[in-house]
């Protein structure tokens, strides 16, 4: 079973660098201005996809932090309006970035 999952796991890890880059860019600019709704929707979509796939592939810690980020970003999923950025959002995305980076480095 592990041998069959290896290429799928490798592909999943290969999808993480662009997501990491979006997180890095967002966190670097998060204190400068209100977040653009489109950026927040993209981050929510990234967290949602990671949440769904990571645990299935055995990346439980990543799946847990992605689930938290997905839940916190939910208000941006269907809105075109700018919403306030809270410390909880920044903290959840920083945790997600840390787990994504750990997985990329370890792969």
mmCIF file of N, CA and C in Angstrom, residues 2-93:
data_model
loop_
_atom_site.group_PDB
_atom_site.id
_atom_site.type_symbol
_atom_site.label_atom_id
_atom_site.label_comp_id
_atom_site.label_asym_id
_atom_site.label_seq_id
_atom_site.Cartn_x
_atom_site.Cartn_y
_atom_site.Cartn_z
ATOM 1 N N UNK A 2 1.905 1.291 0.838
ATOM 2 C CA UNK A 2 2.782 2.457 0.912
ATOM 3 C C UNK A 2 3.457 2.718 -0.429
ATOM 4 N N UNK A 3 3.828 1.648 -1.115
ATOM 5 C CA UNK A 3 4.480 1.808 -2.417
ATOM 6 C C UNK A 3 3.527 2.430 -3.431
ATOM 7 N N UNK A 4 2.257 2.091 -3.357
ATOM 8 C CA UNK A 4 1.269 2.663 -4.272
ATOM 9 C C UNK A 4 1.003 4.137 -3.962
ATOM 10 N N UNK A 5 1.088 4.495 -2.706
ATOM 11 C CA UNK A 5 0.837 5.884 -2.318
ATOM 12 C C UNK A 5 2.037 6.796 -2.568
ATOM 13 N N UNK A 6 3.221 6.240 -2.682
ATOM 14 C CA UNK A 6 4.432 7.053 -2.813
ATOM 15 C C UNK A 6 4.355 8.077 -3.948
ATOM 16 N N UNK A 7 3.957 7.691 -5.172
ATOM 17 C CA UNK A 7 3.908 8.710 -6.223
ATOM 18 C C UNK A 7 2.814 9.752 -5.984
ATOM 19 N N UNK A 8 1.733 9.346 -5.356
ATOM 20 C CA UNK A 8 0.652 10.293 -5.050
ATOM 21 C C UNK A 8 1.120 11.279 -3.982
ATOM 22 N N UNK A 9 1.803 10.754 -2.981
ATOM 23 C CA UNK A 9 2.348 11.622 -1.928
ATOM 24 C C UNK A 9 3.363 12.604 -2.521
ATOM 25 N N UNK A 10 4.222 12.114 -3.415
ATOM 26 C CA UNK A 10 5.228 12.971 -4.053
ATOM 27 C C UNK A 10 4.556 14.065 -4.890
ATOM 28 N N UNK A 11 3.514 13.695 -5.612
ATOM 29 C CA UNK A 11 2.785 14.693 -6.406
ATOM 30 C C UNK A 11 2.165 15.755 -5.497
ATOM 31 N N UNK A 12 1.552 15.318 -4.401
ATOM 32 C CA UNK A 12 0.940 16.253 -3.462
ATOM 33 C C UNK A 12 1.985 17.219 -2.908
ATOM 34 N N UNK A 13 3.116 16.697 -2.491
ATOM 35 C CA UNK A 13 4.187 17.559 -1.964
ATOM 36 C C UNK A 13 4.640 18.537 -3.058
ATOM 37 N N UNK A 14 4.645 18.093 -4.302
ATOM 38 C CA UNK A 14 5.012 18.960 -5.414
ATOM 39 C C UNK A 14 4.043 20.101 -5.652
ATOM 40 N N UNK A 15 2.802 19.975 -5.160
ATOM 41 C CA UNK A 15 1.820 21.055 -5.302
ATOM 42 C C UNK A 15 1.952 22.105 -4.207
ATOM 43 N N UNK A 16 2.777 21.838 -3.203
ATOM 44 C CA UNK A 16 2.855 22.735 -2.049
ATOM 45 C C UNK A 16 3.688 24.008 -2.258
ATOM 46 N N UNK A 17 4.772 24.014 -3.037
ATOM 47 C CA UNK A 17 5.552 25.254 -3.156
ATOM 48 C C UNK A 17 4.764 26.488 -3.598
ATOM 49 N N UNK A 18 3.888 26.422 -4.611
ATOM 50 C CA UNK A 18 3.131 27.633 -4.942
ATOM 51 C C UNK A 18 2.188 28.066 -3.807
ATOM 52 N N UNK A 19 1.666 27.105 -3.090
ATOM 53 C CA UNK A 19 0.809 27.427 -1.950
ATOM 54 C C UNK A 19 1.633 28.076 -0.838
ATOM 55 N N UNK A 20 2.822 27.527 -0.614
ATOM 56 C CA UNK A 20 3.732 28.137 0.364
ATOM 57 C C UNK A 20 4.040 29.570 -0.033
ATOM 58 N N UNK A 21 4.323 29.797 -1.321
ATOM 59 C CA UNK A 21 4.655 31.143 -1.786
ATOM 60 C C UNK A 21 3.510 32.118 -1.552
ATOM 61 N N UNK A 22 2.275 31.683 -1.777
ATOM 62 C CA UNK A 22 1.118 32.551 -1.508
ATOM 63 C C UNK A 22 1.019 32.882 -0.024
ATOM 64 N N UNK A 23 1.263 31.895 0.819
ATOM 65 C CA UNK A 23 1.231 32.137 2.265
ATOM 66 C C UNK A 23 2.320 33.112 2.690
ATOM 67 N N UNK A 24 3.522 32.921 2.177
ATOM 68 C CA UNK A 24 4.634 33.807 2.513
ATOM 69 C C UNK A 24 4.309 35.238 2.095
ATOM 70 N N UNK A 25 3.813 35.405 0.874
ATOM 71 C CA UNK A 25 3.496 36.739 0.381
ATOM 72 C C UNK A 25 2.397 37.382 1.223
ATOM 73 N N UNK A 26 1.366 36.624 1.519
ATOM 74 C CA UNK A 26 0.278 37.172 2.327
ATOM 75 C C UNK A 26 0.777 37.584 3.704
ATOM 76 N N UNK A 27 1.506 36.705 4.366
ATOM 77 C CA UNK A 27 1.972 37.005 5.724
ATOM 78 C C UNK A 27 2.943 38.178 5.742
ATOM 79 N N UNK A 28 3.736 38.344 4.703
ATOM 80 C CA UNK A 28 4.667 39.467 4.639
ATOM 81 C C UNK A 28 3.930 40.797 4.525
ATOM 82 N N UNK A 29 2.761 40.778 3.892
ATOM 83 C CA UNK A 29 2.010 42.012 3.663
ATOM 84 C C UNK A 29 0.791 42.157 4.565
ATOM 85 N N UNK A 30 0.549 41.209 5.437
ATOM 86 C CA UNK A 30 -0.704 41.182 6.194
ATOM 87 C C UNK A 30 -0.920 42.386 7.099
ATOM 88 N N UNK A 31 0.116 43.034 7.546
ATOM 89 C CA UNK A 31 -0.054 44.184 8.420
ATOM 90 C C UNK A 31 -0.170 45.501 7.675
ATOM 91 N N UNK A 32 0.035 45.485 6.361
ATOM 92 C CA UNK A 32 0.089 46.721 5.596
ATOM 93 C C UNK A 32 -1.257 47.256 5.149
ATOM 94 N N UNK A 33 -2.215 46.376 4.862
ATOM 95 C CA UNK A 33 -3.514 46.833 4.351
ATOM 96 C C UNK A 33 -4.545 45.733 4.529
ATOM 97 N N UNK A 34 -5.795 46.098 4.300
ATOM 98 C CA UNK A 34 -6.868 45.103 4.367
ATOM 99 C C UNK A 34 -6.653 44.088 3.247
ATOM 100 N N UNK A 35 -6.872 42.823 3.534
ATOM 101 C CA UNK A 35 -6.631 41.806 2.504
ATOM 102 C C UNK A 35 -7.657 41.864 1.379
ATOM 103 N N UNK A 36 -7.184 41.615 0.192
ATOM 104 C CA UNK A 36 -8.067 41.540 -0.971
ATOM 105 C C UNK A 36 -8.923 40.279 -0.857
ATOM 106 N N UNK A 37 -10.228 40.381 -1.086
ATOM 107 C CA UNK A 37 -11.084 39.194 -1.000
ATOM 108 C C UNK A 37 -10.631 38.051 -1.910
ATOM 109 N N UNK A 38 -10.148 38.359 -3.101
ATOM 110 C CA UNK A 38 -9.707 37.304 -4.022
ATOM 111 C C UNK A 38 -8.504 36.550 -3.459
ATOM 112 N N UNK A 39 -7.607 37.270 -2.803
ATOM 113 C CA UNK A 39 -6.439 36.627 -2.189
ATOM 114 C C UNK A 39 -6.897 35.703 -1.068
ATOM 115 N N UNK A 40 -7.827 36.179 -0.262
ATOM 116 C CA UNK A 40 -8.314 35.380 0.856
ATOM 117 C C UNK A 40 -9.069 34.146 0.361
ATOM 118 N N UNK A 41 -9.822 34.296 -0.730
ATOM 119 C CA UNK A 41 -10.518 33.128 -1.303
ATOM 120 C C UNK A 41 -9.515 32.093 -1.790
ATOM 121 N N UNK A 42 -8.418 32.549 -2.404
ATOM 122 C CA UNK A 42 -7.393 31.618 -2.874
ATOM 123 C C UNK A 42 -6.743 30.892 -1.708
ATOM 124 N N UNK A 43 -6.443 31.607 -0.635
ATOM 125 C CA UNK A 43 -5.864 30.969 0.547
ATOM 126 C C UNK A 43 -6.841 29.975 1.164
ATOM 127 N N UNK A 44 -8.118 30.326 1.182
ATOM 128 C CA UNK A 44 -9.134 29.408 1.711
ATOM 129 C C UNK A 44 -9.212 28.159 0.841
ATOM 130 N N UNK A 45 -9.168 28.342 -0.466
ATOM 131 C CA UNK A 45 -9.213 27.193 -1.380
ATOM 132 C C UNK A 45 -7.988 26.297 -1.181
ATOM 133 N N UNK A 46 -6.821 26.908 -1.031
ATOM 134 C CA UNK A 46 -5.604 26.131 -0.777
ATOM 135 C C UNK A 46 -5.748 25.324 0.512
ATOM 136 N N UNK A 47 -6.181 25.997 1.587
ATOM 137 C CA UNK A 47 -6.337 25.309 2.877
ATOM 138 C C UNK A 47 -7.351 24.177 2.763
ATOM 139 N N UNK A 48 -8.436 24.424 2.041
ATOM 140 C CA UNK A 48 -9.486 23.415 1.891
ATOM 141 C C UNK A 48 -8.963 22.174 1.159
ATOM 142 N N UNK A 49 -8.211 22.391 0.100
ATOM 143 C CA UNK A 49 -7.659 21.258 -0.662
ATOM 144 C C UNK A 49 -6.648 20.473 0.175
ATOM 145 N N UNK A 50 -5.787 21.199 0.875
ATOM 146 C CA UNK A 50 -4.810 20.526 1.735
ATOM 147 C C UNK A 50 -5.532 19.744 2.816
ATOM 148 N N UNK A 51 -6.556 20.353 3.401
ATOM 149 C CA UNK A 51 -7.346 19.700 4.455
ATOM 150 C C UNK A 51 -7.918 18.368 3.972
ATOM 151 N N UNK A 52 -8.380 18.337 2.755
ATOM 152 C CA UNK A 52 -9.018 17.141 2.230
ATOM 153 C C UNK A 52 -8.052 16.026 1.872
ATOM 154 N N UNK A 53 -6.873 16.387 1.380
ATOM 155 C CA UNK A 53 -5.945 15.388 0.853
ATOM 156 C C UNK A 53 -4.893 14.946 1.869
ATOM 157 N N UNK A 54 -4.354 15.875 2.622
ATOM 158 C CA UNK A 54 -3.216 15.582 3.502
ATOM 159 C C UNK A 54 -3.450 14.394 4.434
ATOM 160 N N UNK A 55 -4.557 14.340 5.171
ATOM 161 C CA UNK A 55 -4.738 13.203 6.087
ATOM 162 C C UNK A 55 -4.834 11.862 5.359
ATOM 163 N N UNK A 56 -5.411 11.864 4.178
ATOM 164 C CA UNK A 56 -5.538 10.633 3.401
ATOM 165 C C UNK A 56 -4.175 10.072 3.028
ATOM 166 N N UNK A 57 -3.208 10.969 2.847
ATOM 167 C CA UNK A 57 -1.860 10.560 2.456
ATOM 168 C C UNK A 57 -0.926 10.385 3.641
ATOM 169 N N UNK A 58 -1.468 10.514 4.844
ATOM 170 C CA UNK A 58 -0.663 10.303 6.045
ATOM 171 C C UNK A 58 0.000 11.546 6.596
ATOM 172 N N UNK A 59 -0.372 12.715 6.098
ATOM 173 C CA UNK A 59 0.183 13.982 6.582
ATOM 174 C C UNK A 59 -0.806 14.604 7.570
ATOM 175 N N UNK A 60 -0.965 13.944 8.708
ATOM 176 C CA UNK A 60 -2.001 14.325 9.666
ATOM 177 C C UNK A 60 -1.808 15.712 10.260
ATOM 178 N N UNK A 61 -0.598 16.062 10.645
ATOM 179 C CA UNK A 61 -0.363 17.381 11.253
ATOM 180 C C UNK A 61 -0.706 18.495 10.262
ATOM 181 N N UNK A 62 -0.315 18.320 9.015
ATOM 182 C CA UNK A 62 -0.645 19.297 7.987
ATOM 183 C C UNK A 62 -2.158 19.378 7.800
ATOM 184 N N UNK A 63 -2.810 18.246 7.776
ATOM 185 C CA UNK A 63 -4.266 18.227 7.628
ATOM 186 C C UNK A 63 -4.975 18.968 8.750
ATOM 187 N N UNK A 64 -4.472 18.827 9.974
ATOM 188 C CA UNK A 64 -5.112 19.483 11.126
ATOM 189 C C UNK A 64 -4.962 21.001 11.050
ATOM 190 N N UNK A 65 -3.775 21.501 10.729
ATOM 191 C CA UNK A 65 -3.619 22.958 10.657
ATOM 192 C C UNK A 65 -4.346 23.527 9.438
ATOM 193 N N UNK A 66 -4.413 22.753 8.365
ATOM 194 C CA UNK A 66 -5.166 23.194 7.188
ATOM 195 C C UNK A 66 -6.658 23.264 7.504
ATOM 196 N N UNK A 67 -7.150 22.333 8.288
ATOM 197 C CA UNK A 67 -8.566 22.355 8.681
ATOM 198 C C UNK A 67 -8.879 23.607 9.488
ATOM 199 N N UNK A 68 -7.996 23.953 10.403
ATOM 200 C CA UNK A 68 -8.197 25.158 11.213
ATOM 201 C C UNK A 68 -8.194 26.398 10.327
ATOM 202 N N UNK A 69 -7.234 26.483 9.412
ATOM 203 C CA UNK A 69 -7.168 27.627 8.501
ATOM 204 C C UNK A 69 -8.404 27.681 7.611
ATOM 205 N N UNK A 70 -8.830 26.543 7.110
ATOM 206 C CA UNK A 70 -10.023 26.476 6.261
ATOM 207 C C UNK A 70 -11.236 27.010 7.008
ATOM 208 N N UNK A 71 -11.411 26.601 8.238
ATOM 209 C CA UNK A 71 -12.556 27.062 9.031
ATOM 210 C C UNK A 71 -12.493 28.569 9.281
ATOM 211 N N UNK A 72 -11.323 29.067 9.614
ATOM 212 C CA UNK A 72 -11.176 30.495 9.903
ATOM 213 C C UNK A 72 -11.352 31.343 8.638
ATOM 214 N N UNK A 73 -10.964 30.801 7.496
ATOM 215 C CA UNK A 73 -11.080 31.535 6.234
ATOM 216 C C UNK A 73 -12.450 31.378 5.574
ATOM 217 N N UNK A 74 -13.298 30.559 6.126
ATOM 218 C CA UNK A 74 -14.617 30.293 5.542
ATOM 219 C C UNK A 74 -15.397 31.567 5.186
ATOM 220 N N UNK A 75 -15.386 32.628 6.006
ATOM 221 C CA UNK A 75 -16.158 33.819 5.645
ATOM 222 C C UNK A 75 -15.766 34.427 4.294
ATOM 223 N N UNK A 76 -14.545 34.200 3.842
ATOM 224 C CA UNK A 76 -14.103 34.761 2.561
ATOM 225 C C UNK A 76 -14.507 33.886 1.371
ATOM 226 N N UNK A 77 -14.989 32.709 1.621
ATOM 227 C CA UNK A 77 -15.265 31.771 0.525
ATOM 228 C C UNK A 77 -16.243 32.336 -0.495
ATOM 229 N N UNK A 78 -17.293 32.960 -0.048
ATOM 230 C CA UNK A 78 -18.357 33.397 -0.955
ATOM 231 C C UNK A 78 -18.584 34.908 -0.951
ATOM 232 N N UNK A 79 -17.613 35.684 -0.534
ATOM 233 C CA UNK A 79 -17.836 37.119 -0.472
ATOM 234 C C UNK A 79 -16.921 37.874 -1.425
ATOM 235 N N UNK A 80 -17.406 38.993 -1.879
ATOM 236 C CA UNK A 80 -16.590 39.908 -2.670
ATOM 237 C C UNK A 80 -16.178 41.102 -1.825
ATOM 238 N N UNK A 81 -16.658 41.121 -0.595
ATOM 239 C CA UNK A 81 -16.385 42.231 0.315
ATOM 240 C C UNK A 81 -15.088 42.013 1.074
ATOM 241 N N UNK A 82 -14.494 43.116 1.470
ATOM 242 C CA UNK A 82 -13.313 43.060 2.318
ATOM 243 C C UNK A 82 -13.780 42.813 3.749
ATOM 244 N N UNK A 83 -13.161 41.868 4.399
ATOM 245 C CA UNK A 83 -13.500 41.534 5.776
ATOM 246 C C UNK A 83 -12.309 41.866 6.668
ATOM 247 N N UNK A 84 -12.569 42.108 7.946
ATOM 248 C CA UNK A 84 -11.452 42.435 8.837
ATOM 249 C C UNK A 84 -10.496 41.249 9.018
ATOM 250 N N UNK A 85 -9.249 41.586 9.083
ATOM 251 C CA UNK A 85 -8.217 40.576 9.302
ATOM 252 C C UNK A 85 -7.935 40.496 10.794
ATOM 253 N N UNK A 86 -8.120 39.321 11.364
ATOM 254 C CA UNK A 86 -7.907 39.143 12.797
ATOM 255 C C UNK A 86 -6.589 38.419 13.050
ATOM 256 N N UNK A 87 -6.163 38.477 14.290
ATOM 257 C CA UNK A 87 -4.958 37.747 14.692
ATOM 258 C C UNK A 87 -5.147 36.241 14.521
ATOM 259 N N UNK A 88 -6.379 35.756 14.703
ATOM 260 C CA UNK A 88 -6.649 34.328 14.520
ATOM 261 C C UNK A 88 -6.365 33.892 13.090
ATOM 262 N N UNK A 89 -6.728 34.728 12.134
ATOM 263 C CA UNK A 89 -6.472 34.411 10.724
ATOM 264 C C UNK A 89 -4.974 34.360 10.473
ATOM 265 N N UNK A 90 -4.266 35.378 10.919
ATOM 266 C CA UNK A 90 -2.817 35.440 10.709
ATOM 267 C C UNK A 90 -2.135 34.251 11.385
ATOM 268 N N UNK A 91 -2.549 33.936 12.595
ATOM 269 C CA UNK A 91 -1.959 32.818 13.336
ATOM 270 C C UNK A 91 -2.223 31.485 12.617
ATOM 271 N N UNK A 92 -3.448 31.273 12.158
ATOM 272 C CA UNK A 92 -3.786 30.025 11.455
ATOM 273 C C UNK A 92 -2.967 29.877 10.174
ATOM 274 N N UNK A 93 -2.794 30.973 9.445
ATOM 275 C CA UNK A 93 -2.022 30.906 8.205
ATOM 276 C C UNK A 93 -0.529 30.741 8.477
#
